[in-house]
Tab-separated table of C-alpha atoms in Angstrom:
chain	number	residue	atom	x	y	z
A	22	UNK	CA	0.000	0.000	0.000
A	23	UNK	CA	2.881	2.316	0.856
A	24	UNK	CA	4.459	1.484	-2.532
A	25	UNK	CA	1.302	2.472	-4.418
A	26	UNK	CA	1.131	5.758	-2.539
A	27	UNK	CA	4.748	6.505	-3.385
A	28	UNK	CA	4.157	5.817	-7.103
A	29	UNK	CA	1.087	8.059	-7.084
A	30	UNK	CA	2.983	10.861	-5.415
A	31	UNK	CA	5.838	10.588	-7.906
A	32	UNK	CA	3.403	10.695	-10.825
A	33	UNK	CA	1.736	13.787	-9.406
A	34	UNK	CA	5.063	15.550	-8.998
A	35	UNK	CA	6.094	14.639	-12.572
A	36	UNK	CA	2.804	15.948	-13.957
A	37	UNK	CA	3.200	19.176	-12.059
A	38	UNK	CA	6.745	19.680	-13.406
A	39	UNK	CA	5.542	19.001	-16.957
A	40	UNK	CA	2.782	21.577	-16.588
A	41	UNK	CA	5.184	24.181	-15.280
A	42	UNK	CA	7.634	23.557	-18.146
A	43	UNK	CA	4.842	23.775	-20.730
A	44	UNK	CA	3.604	27.049	-19.258
A	45	UNK	CA	7.131	28.520	-19.306
A	46	UNK	CA	7.613	27.409	-22.918
A	47	UNK	CA	4.318	29.028	-23.903
A	48	UNK	CA	5.300	32.302	-22.209
A	49	UNK	CA	8.714	32.223	-23.892
A	50	UNK	CA	7.102	31.677	-27.305
A	51	UNK	CA	4.749	34.614	-26.751
A	52	UNK	CA	7.662	36.843	-25.824
A	53	UNK	CA	9.593	35.823	-28.945
A	54	UNK	CA	6.620	36.618	-31.153
A	55	UNK	CA	6.256	40.013	-29.499
A	56	UNK	CA	9.857	41.015	-30.237
A	57	UNK	CA	10.216	43.889	-32.764
A	58	UNK	CA	11.243	42.972	-36.303
A	59	UNK	CA	13.404	44.890	-38.760
A	60	UNK	CA	10.394	46.396	-40.483
A	61	UNK	CA	8.643	47.249	-37.207
A	62	UNK	CA	10.812	48.082	-34.207
A	63	UNK	CA	7.728	48.664	-32.020
A	64	UNK	CA	4.382	46.918	-31.875
A	65	UNK	CA	2.131	47.520	-34.838
A	66	UNK	CA	-0.615	49.084	-32.730
A	67	UNK	CA	1.599	52.232	-32.378
A	68	UNK	CA	0.765	53.157	-35.976
A	69	UNK	CA	-2.691	54.479	-36.889
A	70	UNK	CA	-4.918	51.884	-38.575
A	71	UNK	CA	-4.111	51.375	-42.268
A	72	UNK	CA	-0.835	53.293	-42.254
A	73	UNK	CA	1.275	50.138	-42.225
A	74	UNK	CA	-0.509	48.863	-45.354
A	75	UNK	CA	-0.079	52.182	-47.168
A	76	UNK	CA	3.643	52.360	-46.370
A	77	UNK	CA	4.199	48.827	-47.644
A	78	UNK	CA	3.058	49.748	-51.172
A	79	UNK	CA	4.887	53.062	-51.508
A	80	UNK	CA	7.795	53.230	-53.941
A	81	UNK	CA	9.549	55.746	-51.704
A	82	UNK	CA	11.730	54.752	-48.769
A	83	UNK	CA	9.545	55.277	-45.685
A	84	UNK	CA	10.536	55.847	-42.057
A	85	UNK	CA	8.180	56.581	-39.147
A	86	UNK	CA	9.650	58.215	-36.016
A	87	UNK	CA	8.074	58.587	-32.584
A	88	UNK	CA	8.435	61.462	-30.117
A	89	UNK	CA	11.816	60.148	-28.911
A	90	UNK	CA	13.208	59.946	-32.492
A	91	UNK	CA	13.122	56.159	-32.368
A	92	UNK	CA	12.189	54.315	-35.565
A	93	UNK	CA	8.699	52.851	-35.272
A	94	UNK	CA	8.511	51.593	-38.858
A	95	UNK	CA	11.016	51.501	-41.705
A	96	UNK	CA	10.774	49.975	-45.161
A	97	UNK	CA	13.448	47.665	-46.526
A	98	UNK	CA	14.428	50.354	-49.040
A	99	UNK	CA	15.240	52.697	-46.146
A	100	UNK	CA	17.657	50.126	-44.764
A	101	UNK	CA	19.167	49.583	-48.217
A	102	UNK	CA	19.862	53.308	-48.586
A	103	UNK	CA	21.454	53.381	-45.133
A	104	UNK	CA	18.859	55.750	-43.666
A	105	UNK	CA	18.238	53.591	-40.588
A	106	UNK	CA	20.944	52.019	-38.440
A	107	UNK	CA	20.566	50.519	-34.991
A	108	UNK	CA	16.931	51.568	-34.707
A	109	UNK	CA	17.781	55.239	-35.278
A	110	UNK	CA	17.630	57.609	-38.247
A	111	UNK	CA	21.259	57.858	-39.404
A	112	UNK	CA	21.015	61.023	-41.546
A	113	UNK	CA	21.433	64.099	-39.345
A	114	UNK	CA	19.771	66.688	-41.674
A	115	UNK	CA	16.691	64.467	-41.964
A	116	UNK	CA	16.589	64.026	-38.200
A	117	UNK	CA	16.630	67.804	-37.682
A	118	UNK	CA	13.817	68.165	-40.236
A	119	UNK	CA	11.762	65.567	-38.363
A	120	UNK	CA	12.217	67.395	-35.065
A	121	UNK	CA	11.215	70.734	-36.590
A	122	UNK	CA	8.122	69.179	-38.167
A	123	UNK	CA	7.137	67.544	-34.877
A	124	UNK	CA	7.448	70.918	-33.156
A	125	UNK	CA	5.448	73.115	-35.565
A	126	UNK	CA	3.542	70.593	-37.740
A	127	UNK	CA	4.809	72.022	-41.045
A	128	UNK	CA	5.654	69.794	-44.015
A	129	UNK	CA	9.270	70.138	-45.138
A	130	UNK	CA	11.173	68.980	-48.220
A	131	UNK	CA	14.853	69.093	-49.125
A	132	UNK	CA	17.265	67.514	-51.627
A	133	UNK	CA	20.464	66.005	-50.247
A	134	UNK	CA	23.573	64.201	-51.495
A	135	UNK	CA	24.318	61.191	-49.293
A	136	UNK	CA	27.491	59.074	-49.302
A	137	UNK	CA	26.905	55.774	-51.076
A	138	UNK	CA	26.893	52.965	-48.546
A	139	UNK	CA	29.658	50.394	-48.892
A	140	UNK	CA	31.885	52.328	-51.346
A	141	UNK	CA	35.018	54.263	-50.669
A	142	UNK	CA	35.098	56.188	-53.945
A	143	UNK	CA	33.196	59.233	-52.766
A	144	UNK	CA	30.157	58.472	-54.912
A	145	UNK	CA	26.987	60.192	-53.712
A	146	UNK	CA	23.313	59.338	-53.758
A	147	UNK	CA	21.009	62.195	-54.743
A	148	UNK	CA	17.798	61.972	-52.718
A	149	UNK	CA	14.710	64.063	-52.088
A	150	UNK	CA	13.412	63.912	-48.490
A	151	UNK	CA	9.912	64.974	-47.433
A	152	UNK	CA	8.816	65.081	-43.770
A	153	UNK	CA	5.188	65.343	-42.621
A	154	UNK	CA	3.369	64.883	-39.277
A	155	UNK	CA	1.553	61.560	-38.817
A	156	UNK	CA	-0.989	61.951	-36.051
A	157	UNK	CA	-0.137	63.766	-32.847
A	158	UNK	CA	3.071	61.946	-31.904
A	159	UNK	CA	4.564	60.408	-35.050
A	160	UNK	CA	6.488	61.867	-37.995
A	161	UNK	CA	6.617	60.325	-41.467
A	162	UNK	CA	9.756	60.595	-43.614
A	163	UNK	CA	9.567	59.740	-47.345
A	164	UNK	CA	12.816	59.591	-49.356
A	165	UNK	CA	13.064	59.363	-53.178
A	166	UNK	CA	16.296	58.240	-54.864
A	167	UNK	CA	17.029	60.798	-57.605
A	168	UNK	CA	20.451	59.434	-58.616
A	169	UNK	CA	19.359	57.841	-61.895
A	170	UNK	CA	17.174	60.818	-62.819
A	171	UNK	CA	20.117	63.149	-62.212
A	172	UNK	CA	22.373	60.984	-64.388
A	173	UNK	CA	19.869	60.947	-67.261
A	174	UNK	CA	19.433	64.697	-66.994
A	175	UNK	CA	23.208	65.201	-67.133
A	176	UNK	CA	23.438	63.011	-70.238
A	177	UNK	CA	20.610	64.958	-71.883
A	178	UNK	CA	22.221	68.287	-70.960
A	179	UNK	CA	25.605	67.204	-72.351
A	180	UNK	CA	23.933	65.956	-75.522
A	181	UNK	CA	22.211	69.294	-76.121
A	182	UNK	CA	25.475	71.136	-75.492
A	183	UNK	CA	27.353	68.872	-77.900
A	184	UNK	CA	24.686	69.215	-80.590
A	185	UNK	CA	24.772	72.999	-80.258
A	186	UNK	CA	28.557	73.005	-80.569
A	187	UNK	CA	28.557	70.689	-83.587
A	188	UNK	CA	25.869	72.708	-85.377
A	189	UNK	CA	27.618	75.978	-84.622
A	190	UNK	CA	30.752	75.034	-86.590
A	191	UNK	CA	29.232	74.476	-90.079
A	192	UNK	CA	26.626	77.208	-89.608
A	193	UNK	CA	29.315	79.730	-88.676
A	194	UNK	CA	31.463	78.622	-91.604
A	195	UNK	CA	28.552	79.055	-94.027
A	196	UNK	CA	27.928	82.546	-92.685
A	197	UNK	CA	31.561	83.601	-93.144
A	198	UNK	CA	31.816	82.009	-96.588
A	199	UNK	CA	28.649	83.733	-97.780
A	200	UNK	CA	30.115	87.080	-96.709
A	201	UNK	CA	33.315	86.225	-98.564
A	202	UNK	CA	31.347	85.416	-101.731
A	203	UNK	CA	29.513	88.742	-101.534
A	204	UNK	CA	32.807	90.590	-101.150
A	205	UNK	CA	34.441	88.766	-104.065
A	206	UNK	CA	31.714	89.236	-106.680
A	207	UNK	CA	34.261	90.698	-109.118
A	208	UNK	CA	36.638	87.722	-108.761
A	209	UNK	CA	35.108	84.614	-110.388
A	210	UNK	CA	37.954	82.373	-109.205
A	211	UNK	CA	37.461	83.370	-105.567
A	212	UNK	CA	33.687	82.952	-105.856
A	213	UNK	CA	34.170	79.433	-107.201
A	214	UNK	CA	36.577	78.573	-104.378
A	215	UNK	CA	34.305	79.940	-101.668
A	216	UNK	CA	31.245	78.265	-103.194
A	217	UNK	CA	33.065	74.935	-103.110
A	218	UNK	CA	33.816	75.416	-99.408
A	219	UNK	CA	30.178	76.328	-98.802
A	220	UNK	CA	29.101	73.105	-100.454
A	221	UNK	CA	31.416	71.099	-98.192
A	222	UNK	CA	30.066	72.771	-95.039
A	223	UNK	CA	26.476	72.362	-96.220
A	224	UNK	CA	27.101	68.637	-96.788
A	225	UNK	CA	28.594	68.322	-93.314
A	226	UNK	CA	25.590	70.084	-91.816
A	227	UNK	CA	23.199	67.825	-93.727
A	228	UNK	CA	25.040	64.708	-92.565
A	229	UNK	CA	24.978	65.876	-88.956
A	230	UNK	CA	21.246	66.577	-89.002
A	231	UNK	CA	20.551	63.230	-90.671
A	232	UNK	CA	22.615	61.312	-88.120
A	233	UNK	CA	20.837	63.115	-85.290
A	234	UNK	CA	17.542	61.993	-86.810
A	235	UNK	CA	18.854	58.424	-87.194
A	236	UNK	CA	20.095	58.335	-83.598
A	237	UNK	CA	16.765	59.614	-82.292
A	238	UNK	CA	14.927	57.010	-84.355
A	239	UNK	CA	16.975	54.023	-83.171
A	240	UNK	CA	16.634	55.166	-79.565
A	241	UNK	CA	12.860	55.624	-79.648
A	242	UNK	CA	11.603	53.041	-82.138
A	243	UNK	CA	11.211	49.340	-81.454
A	244	UNK	CA	13.049	47.669	-84.362
A	245	UNK	CA	11.436	44.294	-83.695
A	246	UNK	CA	7.962	45.609	-84.528
A	247	UNK	CA	8.881	45.534	-88.238
A	248	UNK	CA	11.495	42.794	-87.953
A	249	UNK	CA	12.182	40.418	-90.812
A	250	UNK	CA	14.947	38.060	-91.949
A	251	UNK	CA	17.686	40.144	-93.562
A	252	UNK	CA	20.423	38.528	-95.639
A	253	UNK	CA	23.915	39.452	-94.534
A	254	UNK	CA	25.305	39.466	-98.079
A	255	UNK	CA	22.683	42.046	-99.066
A	256	UNK	CA	23.649	44.258	-96.130
A	257	UNK	CA	27.321	43.925	-97.050
A	258	UNK	CA	26.600	44.804	-100.693
A	259	UNK	CA	24.746	47.960	-99.619
A	260	UNK	CA	27.586	48.950	-97.290
A	261	UNK	CA	30.200	48.463	-100.024
A	262	UNK	CA	28.123	50.412	-102.531
A	263	UNK	CA	27.717	53.234	-100.030
A	264	UNK	CA	31.511	53.620	-99.760
A	265	UNK	CA	32.347	52.905	-103.403
A	266	UNK	CA	33.421	56.449	-104.258
A	267	UNK	CA	35.569	57.016	-101.153
A	268	UNK	CA	37.306	53.652	-101.530
A	269	UNK	CA	38.017	54.241	-105.195
A	270	UNK	CA	39.516	57.668	-104.539
A	271	UNK	CA	41.934	56.160	-101.972
A	272	UNK	CA	42.575	52.958	-103.977
A	273	UNK	CA	41.307	50.838	-101.088
A	274	UNK	CA	40.482	47.210	-101.830
A	275	UNK	CA	37.161	46.059	-100.313
A	276	UNK	CA	36.396	42.343	-99.947
A	277	UNK	CA	33.587	40.371	-98.363
A	278	UNK	CA	34.107	36.832	-97.093
A	279	UNK	CA	32.969	34.198	-94.651
A	280	UNK	CA	30.045	31.782	-94.617
A	281	UNK	CA	27.383	32.087	-97.286
A	282	UNK	CA	23.587	32.308	-96.995
A	283	UNK	CA	23.445	33.910	-93.526
A	284	UNK	CA	20.526	35.992	-92.298
A	285	UNK	CA	19.892	38.091	-89.207
A	286	UNK	CA	16.594	39.081	-87.618
A	287	UNK	CA	15.694	42.759	-87.360
A	288	UNK	CA	14.866	46.043	-89.029
A	289	UNK	CA	16.574	46.150	-92.424
A	290	UNK	CA	16.996	49.920	-92.528
A	291	UNK	CA	18.644	50.113	-89.103
A	292	UNK	CA	20.890	47.125	-89.751
A	293	UNK	CA	22.018	48.577	-93.087
A	294	UNK	CA	22.797	51.906	-91.416
A	295	UNK	CA	24.823	50.209	-88.649
A	296	UNK	CA	26.950	48.083	-90.975
A	297	UNK	CA	27.292	50.999	-93.399
A	298	UNK	CA	28.661	53.206	-90.612
A	299	UNK	CA	31.280	50.585	-89.695
A	300	UNK	CA	32.432	50.174	-93.297
A	301	UNK	CA	32.435	53.925	-93.929
A	302	UNK	CA	34.590	54.502	-90.836
A	303	UNK	CA	36.980	51.777	-91.959
A	304	UNK	CA	37.417	53.443	-95.359
A	305	UNK	CA	37.673	56.995	-94.022
A	306	UNK	CA	40.305	56.142	-91.419
A	307	UNK	CA	42.410	53.817	-93.591
A	308	UNK	CA	45.501	54.832	-95.499
A	309	UNK	CA	45.653	54.788	-99.297
A	310	UNK	CA	46.181	51.467	-101.088
A	311	UNK	CA	45.170	49.338	-98.104
A	312	UNK	CA	42.391	46.797	-97.600
A	313	UNK	CA	39.015	46.753	-95.839
A	314	UNK	CA	37.416	43.374	-95.210
A	315	UNK	CA	33.911	42.270	-94.185
A	316	UNK	CA	33.625	38.721	-92.810
A	317	UNK	CA	30.404	37.043	-91.611
A	318	UNK	CA	30.215	33.806	-89.644
A	319	UNK	CA	27.779	31.852	-87.480
A	320	UNK	CA	28.590	31.491	-83.765
A	321	UNK	CA	26.844	28.931	-81.560
A	322	UNK	CA	25.301	30.204	-78.327
A	323	UNK	CA	23.149	28.517	-75.618
A	324	UNK	CA	20.056	30.624	-76.389
A	325	UNK	CA	20.377	30.386	-80.160
A	326	UNK	CA	22.991	31.002	-82.831
A	327	UNK	CA	24.378	34.474	-83.528
A	328	UNK	CA	25.834	36.006	-86.659
A	329	UNK	CA	29.079	37.923	-86.267
A	330	UNK	CA	29.919	40.499	-88.953
A	331	UNK	CA	33.498	41.724	-88.604
A	332	UNK	CA	34.770	44.838	-90.414
A	333	UNK	CA	38.579	44.952	-90.550
A	334	UNK	CA	40.771	47.815	-91.717
A	335	UNK	CA	44.496	48.543	-91.933
A	336	UNK	CA	44.333	52.037	-90.503
A	337	UNK	CA	46.311	53.684	-87.744
A	338	UNK	CA	44.476	51.819	-84.970
A	339	UNK	CA	42.888	53.110	-81.777
A	340	UNK	CA	44.664	53.595	-78.457
A	341	UNK	CA	43.475	51.715	-75.385
A	342	UNK	CA	42.178	54.828	-73.625
A	343	UNK	CA	40.172	55.852	-76.694
A	344	UNK	CA	38.681	52.369	-77.165
A	345	UNK	CA	36.757	52.810	-73.909
A	346	UNK	CA	34.935	55.889	-75.253
A	347	UNK	CA	34.585	55.519	-79.014
A	348	UNK	CA	30.905	54.492	-78.745
A	349	UNK	CA	30.014	57.703	-76.901
A	350	UNK	CA	28.056	60.300	-78.834
A	351	UNK	CA	30.242	62.991	-80.472
A	352	UNK	CA	33.458	61.392	-79.226
A	353	UNK	CA	36.259	61.463	-81.780
A	354	UNK	CA	39.639	59.765	-81.544
A	355	UNK	CA	41.205	62.480	-83.695
A	356	UNK	CA	38.870	65.497	-83.857
A	357	UNK	CA	40.930	67.256	-86.542
A	358	UNK	CA	40.921	64.243	-88.855
A	359	UNK	CA	37.262	63.521	-88.138
A	360	UNK	CA	36.288	66.976	-89.321
A	361	UNK	CA	38.495	66.552	-92.394
A	362	UNK	CA	36.680	63.324	-93.317
A	363	UNK	CA	33.251	64.755	-92.516
A	364	UNK	CA	32.790	62.661	-89.368
A	365	UNK	CA	30.156	63.739	-86.845
A	366	UNK	CA	31.057	61.452	-83.928
A	367	UNK	CA	27.597	59.838	-84.007
A	368	UNK	CA	28.213	56.865	-86.309
A	369	UNK	CA	29.445	54.399	-83.673
A	370	UNK	CA	26.802	55.570	-81.191
A	371	UNK	CA	24.161	54.612	-83.767
A	372	UNK	CA	25.830	51.212	-84.271
A	373	UNK	CA	25.796	50.590	-80.516
A	374	UNK	CA	22.091	51.443	-80.156
A	375	UNK	CA	21.101	49.350	-83.171
A	376	UNK	CA	23.019	46.334	-81.853
A	377	UNK	CA	21.529	46.648	-78.362
A	378	UNK	CA	17.952	47.113	-79.601
A	379	UNK	CA	18.306	43.974	-81.746
A	380	UNK	CA	19.502	41.846	-78.840
A	381	UNK	CA	23.156	41.923	-79.872
A	382	UNK	CA	26.282	43.945	-79.235
A	383	UNK	CA	29.288	45.501	-80.930
A	384	UNK	CA	32.922	45.080	-79.882
A	385	UNK	CA	36.246	46.435	-81.098
A	386	UNK	CA	39.768	45.086	-81.355
A	387	UNK	CA	42.516	47.478	-82.319
A	388	UNK	CA	46.275	47.810	-82.260
A	389	UNK	CA	48.001	51.090	-82.970
A	390	UNK	CA	49.789	50.947	-86.284
A	391	UNK	CA	48.095	47.699	-87.386
A	392	UNK	CA	44.403	48.531	-87.768
A	393	UNK	CA	41.047	47.785	-86.145
A	394	UNK	CA	38.297	45.190	-86.280
A	395	UNK	CA	34.721	46.064	-85.300
A	396	UNK	CA	32.467	43.045	-84.765
A	397	UNK	CA	28.685	43.385	-84.951
A	398	UNK	CA	26.980	40.433	-83.232
A	399	UNK	CA	23.288	39.854	-84.012
A	400	UNK	CA	20.759	37.008	-83.505
A	401	UNK	CA	20.379	34.707	-86.480
A	402	UNK	CA	17.069	34.696	-88.337
A	403	UNK	CA	15.388	31.310	-88.211
A	404	UNK	CA	16.799	28.037	-86.931
A	405	UNK	CA	15.991	24.515	-88.087
A	406	UNK	CA	16.150	24.161	-91.872
A	407	UNK	CA	18.631	26.994	-92.409
A	408	UNK	CA	21.059	25.435	-89.948
A	409	UNK	CA	20.680	22.017	-91.569
A	410	UNK	CA	21.288	23.547	-94.995
A	411	UNK	CA	24.395	25.229	-93.654
A	412	UNK	CA	25.771	21.958	-92.296
A	413	UNK	CA	25.139	20.183	-95.606
A	414	UNK	CA	27.144	22.863	-97.428
A	415	UNK	CA	29.949	23.043	-94.895
A	416	UNK	CA	32.507	21.351	-97.185
A	417	UNK	CA	31.583	23.281	-100.332
A	418	UNK	CA	33.998	25.911	-101.695
A	419	UNK	CA	32.073	28.451	-103.828
A	420	UNK	CA	34.074	30.439	-106.327
A	421	UNK	CA	34.665	34.164	-106.010
A	422	UNK	CA	32.108	36.331	-107.775
A	423	UNK	CA	33.081	39.676	-109.248
A	424	UNK	CA	30.234	42.110	-108.640
A	425	UNK	CA	31.491	45.061	-110.647
A	426	UNK	CA	33.793	44.762	-113.638
A	427	UNK	CA	34.344	48.512	-113.637
A	428	UNK	CA	35.628	48.461	-110.068
A	429	UNK	CA	38.266	45.707	-109.845
A	430	UNK	CA	39.311	46.820	-106.369
A	431	UNK	CA	35.908	45.705	-104.914
A	432	UNK	CA	35.411	41.926	-104.887
A	433	UNK	CA	32.944	39.701	-103.039
A	434	UNK	CA	34.348	36.417	-101.744
A	435	UNK	CA	31.762	33.930	-100.513
A	436	UNK	CA	34.035	31.499	-98.693
A	437	UNK	CA	37.659	32.499	-98.162
A	438	UNK	CA	38.256	34.568	-95.005
A	439	UNK	CA	40.050	37.876	-95.067
A	440	UNK	CA	43.790	37.503	-94.403
A	441	UNK	CA	45.416	39.235	-91.472
A	442	UNK	CA	45.762	42.989	-92.071
A	443	UNK	CA	49.019	44.129	-93.613
A	444	UNK	CA	49.849	47.463	-95.186
A	445	UNK	CA	50.177	47.184	-98.923
A	446	UNK	CA	52.898	49.111	-100.779
């Protein structure tokens, strides 16, 4: 009997201990759930009803401060910008604005430049901060990141300044030349000379305006809306024909080689302009009696094959520091020579935009004194049957076809690649 009583007592004590442990575990769980999170450092009932939901859908970085300047609520974007650290607002000017607004209830707004978090290069974030009272005790801070908008505005401002400068040169020259013609009306030889110069400046002005129009079009239009398969050999023929006169005057040999029957997908007009700009640059910046080559080939890629069109010249080459900037608008490697050849500094910018809008890119290889190679990489038009046809013709060696008997220096080669550039005597 005593044994049964002892067992009963032990069971009662064990049950009591279990109950106590369970109660402590429940209390501990409740306390953990009540701890403040990163998005809400205080309990949610501090905020007026509905405010939390509104702040969660705002695009701006949002911070709510209480009367002791502690952060009641902060969005993840506020943490990413470095506005909140350790439960406090880390930007002193914004903190002073919040205190002033809490004191007099006035809405305040200011633009600030903040150090970029995690970088030691002195880069700044441009932000717009707006502080407003939220109820009787809280203050709401909304911060907009203006960095990208500022960058775009600077690019637009520089573009307008560059356009104005480029237009000023031929317009001023035309004005001076017209005055010279009026003053030399009794000298036919001088009038002829000045009129010739006026024609050159007028052509330069026309080319500049046209390239500005082309650049605006490739930036604003969607080329894939009117996309179609475009044969590479047709594009190359148009580019060669466009530069026929310049190449003939400098005795430059122009050849086209690589794989046959290749097509790219895109807007024919824009693609022709891009390849034409590359070939025209190659001719303009090459020495007399040299060679310009156009080679097309198919390149396999995981998402689908690409067509690479390489334009090679034997010019003076481009220095390493200039290669980083040649695709910028109005940038010229040699401004004096560019003006002599009629260059506007927009041709390569157009090529870059056309390549990007077609899902491709453009790259450059160059060595000073040896020449340059610009490679336009574009998605191939159509898979399946065209690829099978290409494989079936892989071992064929088509003969060279002369496209113009009157211009022996311009020859289309449909298979043999262009040899490595070398200056011809």
